[in-house]
XYZ file of C-alpha atoms in Angstrom:
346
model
C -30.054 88.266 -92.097
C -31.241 84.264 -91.179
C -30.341 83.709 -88.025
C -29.277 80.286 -88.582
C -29.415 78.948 -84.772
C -33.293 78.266 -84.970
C -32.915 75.780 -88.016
C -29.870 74.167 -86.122
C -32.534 71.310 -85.220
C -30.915 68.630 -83.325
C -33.129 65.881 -84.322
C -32.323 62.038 -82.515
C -31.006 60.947 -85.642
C -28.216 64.097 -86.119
C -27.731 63.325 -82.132
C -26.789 59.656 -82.993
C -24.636 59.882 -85.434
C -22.621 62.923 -83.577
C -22.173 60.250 -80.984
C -20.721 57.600 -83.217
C -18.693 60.495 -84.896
C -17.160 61.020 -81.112
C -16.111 57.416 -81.695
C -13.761 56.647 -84.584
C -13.642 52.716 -83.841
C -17.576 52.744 -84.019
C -19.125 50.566 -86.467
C -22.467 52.511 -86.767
C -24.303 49.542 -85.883
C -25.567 50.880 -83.069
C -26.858 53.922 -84.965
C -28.783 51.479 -87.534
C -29.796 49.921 -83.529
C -31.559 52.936 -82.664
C -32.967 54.149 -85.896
C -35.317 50.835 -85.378
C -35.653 51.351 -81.869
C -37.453 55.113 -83.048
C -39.211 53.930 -85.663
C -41.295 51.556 -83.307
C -41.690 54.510 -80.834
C -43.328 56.503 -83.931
C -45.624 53.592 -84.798
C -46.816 52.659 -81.403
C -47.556 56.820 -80.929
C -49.091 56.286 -84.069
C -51.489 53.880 -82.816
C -52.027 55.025 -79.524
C -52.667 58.553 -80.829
C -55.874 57.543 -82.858
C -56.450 54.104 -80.696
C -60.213 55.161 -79.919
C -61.061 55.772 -83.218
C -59.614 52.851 -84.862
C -60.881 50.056 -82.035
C -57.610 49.622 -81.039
C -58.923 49.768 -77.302
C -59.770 46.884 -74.979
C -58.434 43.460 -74.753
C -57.172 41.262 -77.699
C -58.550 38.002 -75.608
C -55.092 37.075 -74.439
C -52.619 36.958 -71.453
C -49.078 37.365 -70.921
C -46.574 35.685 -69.123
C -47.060 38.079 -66.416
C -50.379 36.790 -66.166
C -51.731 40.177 -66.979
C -54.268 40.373 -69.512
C -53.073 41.451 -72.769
C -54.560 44.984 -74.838
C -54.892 44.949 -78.321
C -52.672 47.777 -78.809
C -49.684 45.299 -76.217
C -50.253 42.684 -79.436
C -49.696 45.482 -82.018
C -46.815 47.257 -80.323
C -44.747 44.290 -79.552
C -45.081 43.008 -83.201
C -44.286 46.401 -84.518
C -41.048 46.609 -82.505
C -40.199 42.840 -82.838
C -40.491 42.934 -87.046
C -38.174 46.634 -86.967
C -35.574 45.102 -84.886
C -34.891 42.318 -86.885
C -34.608 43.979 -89.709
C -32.086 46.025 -88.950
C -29.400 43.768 -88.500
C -28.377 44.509 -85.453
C -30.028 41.815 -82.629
C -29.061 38.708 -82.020
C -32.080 38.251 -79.026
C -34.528 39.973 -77.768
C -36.745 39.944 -74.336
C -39.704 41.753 -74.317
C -42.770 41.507 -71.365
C -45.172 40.232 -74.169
C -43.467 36.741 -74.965
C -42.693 34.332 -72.692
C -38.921 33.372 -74.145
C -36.208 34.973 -75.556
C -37.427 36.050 -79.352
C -34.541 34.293 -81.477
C -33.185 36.397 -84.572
C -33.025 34.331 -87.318
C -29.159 32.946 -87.958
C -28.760 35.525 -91.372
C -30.050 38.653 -89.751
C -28.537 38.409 -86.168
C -26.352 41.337 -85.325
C -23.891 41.648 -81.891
C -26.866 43.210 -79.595
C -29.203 41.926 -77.641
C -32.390 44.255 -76.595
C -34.994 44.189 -73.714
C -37.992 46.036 -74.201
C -41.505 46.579 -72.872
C -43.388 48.192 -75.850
C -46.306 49.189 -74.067
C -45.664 50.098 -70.400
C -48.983 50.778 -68.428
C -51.124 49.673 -71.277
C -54.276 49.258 -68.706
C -54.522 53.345 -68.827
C -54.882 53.364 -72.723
C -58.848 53.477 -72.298
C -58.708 56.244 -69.655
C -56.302 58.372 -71.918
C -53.078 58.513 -69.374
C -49.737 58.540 -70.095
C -48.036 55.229 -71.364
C -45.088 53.960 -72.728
C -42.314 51.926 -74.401
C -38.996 51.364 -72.137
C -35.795 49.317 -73.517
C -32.162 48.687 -73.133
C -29.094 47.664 -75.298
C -26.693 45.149 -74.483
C -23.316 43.947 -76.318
C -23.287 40.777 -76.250
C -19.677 39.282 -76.111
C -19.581 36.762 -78.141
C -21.690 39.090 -81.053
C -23.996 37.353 -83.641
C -22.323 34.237 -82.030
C -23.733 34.815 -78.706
C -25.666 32.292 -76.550
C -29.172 33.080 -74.518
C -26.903 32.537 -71.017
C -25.056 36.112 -72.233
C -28.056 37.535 -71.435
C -28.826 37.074 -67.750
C -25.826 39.974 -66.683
C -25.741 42.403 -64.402
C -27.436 45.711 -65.148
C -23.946 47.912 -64.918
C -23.446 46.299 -68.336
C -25.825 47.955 -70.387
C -24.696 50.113 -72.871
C -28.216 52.237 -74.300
C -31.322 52.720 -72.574
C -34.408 54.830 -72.580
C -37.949 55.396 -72.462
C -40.420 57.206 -75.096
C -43.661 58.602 -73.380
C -47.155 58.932 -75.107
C -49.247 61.151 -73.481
C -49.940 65.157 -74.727
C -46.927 64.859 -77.083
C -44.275 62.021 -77.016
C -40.790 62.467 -75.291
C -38.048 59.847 -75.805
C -35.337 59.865 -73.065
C -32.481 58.478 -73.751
C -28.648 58.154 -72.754
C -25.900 56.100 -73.940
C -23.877 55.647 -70.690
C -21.739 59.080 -71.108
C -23.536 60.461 -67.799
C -25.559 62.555 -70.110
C -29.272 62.000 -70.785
C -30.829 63.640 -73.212
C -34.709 64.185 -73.653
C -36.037 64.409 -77.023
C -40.121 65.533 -78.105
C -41.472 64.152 -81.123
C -42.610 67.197 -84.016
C -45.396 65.661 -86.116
C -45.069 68.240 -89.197
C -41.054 66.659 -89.556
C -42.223 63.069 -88.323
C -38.417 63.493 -86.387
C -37.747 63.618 -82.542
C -35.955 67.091 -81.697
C -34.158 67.403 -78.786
C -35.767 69.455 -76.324
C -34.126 68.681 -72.577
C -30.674 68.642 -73.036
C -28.509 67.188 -70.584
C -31.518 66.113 -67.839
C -29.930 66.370 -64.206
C -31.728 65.327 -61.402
C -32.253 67.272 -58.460
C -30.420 65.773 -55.422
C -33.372 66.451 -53.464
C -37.045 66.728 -54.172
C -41.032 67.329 -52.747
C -42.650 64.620 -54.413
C -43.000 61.157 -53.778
C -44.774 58.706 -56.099
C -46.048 55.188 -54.680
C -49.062 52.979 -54.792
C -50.105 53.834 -51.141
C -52.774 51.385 -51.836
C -50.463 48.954 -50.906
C -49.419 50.551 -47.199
C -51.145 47.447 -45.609
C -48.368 45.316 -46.922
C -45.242 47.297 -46.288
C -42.720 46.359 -44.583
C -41.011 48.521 -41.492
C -38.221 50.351 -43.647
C -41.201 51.368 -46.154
C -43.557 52.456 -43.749
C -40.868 54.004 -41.665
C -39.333 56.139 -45.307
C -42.629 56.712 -46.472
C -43.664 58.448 -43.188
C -40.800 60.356 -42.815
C -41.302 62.230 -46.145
C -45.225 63.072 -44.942
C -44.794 63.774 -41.557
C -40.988 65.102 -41.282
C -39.228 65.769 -37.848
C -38.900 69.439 -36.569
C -34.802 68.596 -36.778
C -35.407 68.292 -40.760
C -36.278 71.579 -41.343
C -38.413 69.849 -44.221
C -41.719 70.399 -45.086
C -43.705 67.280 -46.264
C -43.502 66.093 -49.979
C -46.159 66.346 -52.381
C -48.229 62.608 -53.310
C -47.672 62.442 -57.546
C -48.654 58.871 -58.419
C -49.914 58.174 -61.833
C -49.971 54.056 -62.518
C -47.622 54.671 -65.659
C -44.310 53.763 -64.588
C -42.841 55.996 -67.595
C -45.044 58.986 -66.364
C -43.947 59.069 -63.256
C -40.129 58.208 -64.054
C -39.942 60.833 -66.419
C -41.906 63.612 -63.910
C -39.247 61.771 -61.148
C -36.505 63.116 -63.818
C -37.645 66.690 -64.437
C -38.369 67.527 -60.703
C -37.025 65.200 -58.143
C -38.174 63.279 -55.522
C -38.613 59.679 -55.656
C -40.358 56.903 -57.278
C -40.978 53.922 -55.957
C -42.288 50.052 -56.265
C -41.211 48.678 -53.133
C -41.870 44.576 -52.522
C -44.062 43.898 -49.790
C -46.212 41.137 -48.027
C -47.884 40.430 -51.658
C -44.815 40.395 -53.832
C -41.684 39.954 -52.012
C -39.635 40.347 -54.709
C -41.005 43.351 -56.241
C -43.544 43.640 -58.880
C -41.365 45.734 -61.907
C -39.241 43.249 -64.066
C -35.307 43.086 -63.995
C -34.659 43.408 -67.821
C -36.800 45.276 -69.394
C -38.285 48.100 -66.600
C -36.249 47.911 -63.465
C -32.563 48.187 -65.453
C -33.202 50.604 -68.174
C -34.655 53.179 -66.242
C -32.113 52.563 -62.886
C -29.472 53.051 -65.956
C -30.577 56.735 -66.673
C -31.291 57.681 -63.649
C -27.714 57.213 -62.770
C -27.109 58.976 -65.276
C -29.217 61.775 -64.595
C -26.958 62.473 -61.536
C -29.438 60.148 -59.652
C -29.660 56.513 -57.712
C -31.779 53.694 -58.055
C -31.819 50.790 -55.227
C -34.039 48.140 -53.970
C -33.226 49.003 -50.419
C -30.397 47.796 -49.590
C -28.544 47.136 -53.245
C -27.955 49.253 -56.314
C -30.265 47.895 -59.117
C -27.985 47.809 -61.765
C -25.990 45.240 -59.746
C -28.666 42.749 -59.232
C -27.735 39.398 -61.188
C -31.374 38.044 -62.532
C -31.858 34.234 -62.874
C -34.573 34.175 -65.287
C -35.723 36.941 -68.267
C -38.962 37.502 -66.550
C -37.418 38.096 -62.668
C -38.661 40.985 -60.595
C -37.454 43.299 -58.479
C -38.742 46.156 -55.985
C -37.225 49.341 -56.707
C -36.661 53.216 -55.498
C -35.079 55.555 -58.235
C -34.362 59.367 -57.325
C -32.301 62.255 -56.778
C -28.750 60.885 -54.515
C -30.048 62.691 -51.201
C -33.484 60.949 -51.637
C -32.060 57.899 -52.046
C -29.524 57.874 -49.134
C -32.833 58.320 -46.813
C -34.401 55.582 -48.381
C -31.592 53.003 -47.734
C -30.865 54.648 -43.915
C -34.373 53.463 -43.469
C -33.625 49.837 -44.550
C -30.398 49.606 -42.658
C -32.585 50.978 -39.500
C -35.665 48.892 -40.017
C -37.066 45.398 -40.611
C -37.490 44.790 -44.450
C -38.711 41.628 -46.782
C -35.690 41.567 -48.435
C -33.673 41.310 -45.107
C -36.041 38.307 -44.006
C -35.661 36.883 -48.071
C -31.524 36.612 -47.828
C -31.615 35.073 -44.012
C-alpha cells in the first residue's frame, strides 16, 4: 500500500496559497507577489550556480550607490528581479541596493505593494565560492497603486513578508509572513520547486556562537568591546563557557546559521561608520522581521530595529539579531557602557 505522506510535498507555492486560504478576505495578490519574488531566487541560483563557467564572475565596470563596486552577476540579478516584479502586478515601488532611487512601476502595472530587496547580498564572495544571497521585504502600502514614494520611509514593525534565499551547497529560502512562524524552504532541482524542509524555525534563546567582523575591534566602542568580551572570556559567576567565533562575510550565511543554532550576529557601528554599515530597508528590516519571528530579537543597542524610522531609502543602521537571552546581554552592555550611538543622540 502507497504510503501517501512522502508525496505530501509541501512545496512554497502549496505553502502560499494555504496561507491565503487561512484568509477568506485575501485577494491572492500577495500570492501572485511571491510567485515573482521565487522565480528571481531560481534565476539568480541559476546564474550563480554555473557563474564560473559562463564569465559571469568579476566586475561589470560599475559602482553602486553604496559606492561599492558592482559584480556582473549584482547587474544580472537586480534586472532579473526588477523585470519579474513588475510583471506581476503587484508593486507599485521598489528599493533595491543596486539603484540609487526608488524603481517606479509603470502607472498600468502598479499593484498595492511596495518591495525592498538586495538581490545579491555578499556578492564580493561569488569568486571565492561562499555563500550569498538575495534578502527582501513586503510592504502594503496604504494608499495601494495610488501610493506616493513618502509611504515608503515607515517603520520596520510595518512589514508584512520578508525573507532571505541562500545560494551556497543547495539554496534555502526563509521566509515568514508575520504569523510568528518562519518557515525554511530548500530548493529540489529535479521539480525546479522549493520544498519545505525547516518547518516552524525557533531560535534558541541562548547560543555558543558569535559572528562579527573582529577586524574591526580597533573601532568599537565600550558597550561592544565590553559584550564582545564577555562572550570570550565569561565570568566564573556565568557558569558559561566561551562562545565559538562563526563569521563568514555573507550576511545571509551567517543569519541563517544565527537561525538554526543561536547565538548572535552582529554589525555593530563604530569609529568608521557610526551609523552602522547594513542598510535600513532592504538588509537590516527584513531579517530583524524574522528573527522576531523566530522567537528571537534584533536591536542596534539600545532600540529594536524594526522601530527605527529611516530618512532616506539608502540609510544604515548597526545591528545585533539573536536568540532573546543573547540579546538582553547585548543591550545590558549598552545601558552599562559608553556607545556611538549614545554620543550620536546627545
Amino acid at each position: 500500500m502507497t504510503d501517501h505522506h512522502k508525496t505530501n510535498i509541501m512545496t512554497l507555492t502549496r505553502y502560499v496559497l494555504e496561507q491565503q486560504r487561512q484568509h477568506p478576505d485575501a485577494t491572492g495578490d500577495l500570492s501572485i507577489a511571491m510567485n515573482a519574488v521565487q522565480v528571481g531566487c531560481k534565476f539568480v541560483e541559476s546564474c550563480v550556480r554555473k557563474a564560473r563557467l559562463i564569465n559571469l564572475v568579476g566586475l561589470a565596470g560599475n559602482t553602486n550607490v553604496q559606492g561599492e563596486d558592482q559584480k556582473k552577476l549584482d547587474v544580472l540579478s537586480n534586472e532579473m528581479f526588477v523585470n519579474a516584479l513588475i510583471a506581476s502586478g503587484k508593486f507599485s515601488f521598489m528599493v533595491s541596493e543596486e539603484v540609487d532611487d526608488i524603481v517606479v512601476v509603470p502607472e498600468e502595472l502598479r499593484g498595492k505593494y511596495c518591495i525592498t530587496f538586495d538581490p545579491l547580498d555578499g556578492s564580493s564572495n561569488i569568486d571565492a565560492g561562499v555563500n550569498v544571497g538575495t534578502i527582501f521585504g513586503i510592504w502594503r502600502l496604504p494608499s495601494g497603486d495610488k501610493a506616493t514614494v513618502d509611504e515608503i520611509l515607515v517603520p520596520g514593525s510595518e512589514i508584512i513578508a520578508g525573507g532571505y534565499c541562500m545560494y551556497g551547497s543547495s539554496c534555502n529560502l526563509v521566509l515568514t509572513f508575520g504569523n510568528s512562524r518562519v518557515e525554511g524552504f530548500t530548493l529540489d532541482p529535479a521539480l525546479g520547486e522549493f520544498i519545505l524542509t525547516h518547518p516552524n524555525i525557533r531560535i534558541p534563546s541562548r547560543g555558543k556562537i558569535y559572528s562579527v567582523n573582529e577586524g574591526n575591534t580597533l573601532y568599537w566602542d565600550d558597550a561592544t568591546k565590553a559584550y564582545f568580551d564577555s562572550v570570550k572570556f565569561p565570568s566564573a559567576e556565568s557558569g558559561r563557557k566561551p562562545y565559538s567565533a562563526r563569521y563568514i562575510g555573507s550576511m545571509v550565511a551567517d543569519v541563517h546559521r544565527t537561525l538554526l543554532y543561536g547565538g548572535v550576529f552582529a554589525y555593530p557601528s563604530d569609529r568608521k561608520s557610526r551609523s552602522g554599515k547594513l542598510r535600513i530597508l532592504y538588509e537590516s528590516f527584513p531579517m530583524a522581521f524574522i528573527t522576531e519571528q523566530a522567537g528571537g530579537k534584533a536591536t542596534t543597542g539600545s532600540q529594536r530595529v524594526l522601530d527605527i524610522v529611516p530618512k532616506h531609502i539608502h540609510d544604515r543602521c548597526p545591528i545585533f539579531l539573536g536568540g532573546v537571552d543573547d540579546i538582553a546581554d547585548v543591550e545590558a552592555a549598552f545601558a552599562s557602557n559608553n556607545n556611538w550611538l549614545n554620543d550620536t543622540q546627545r
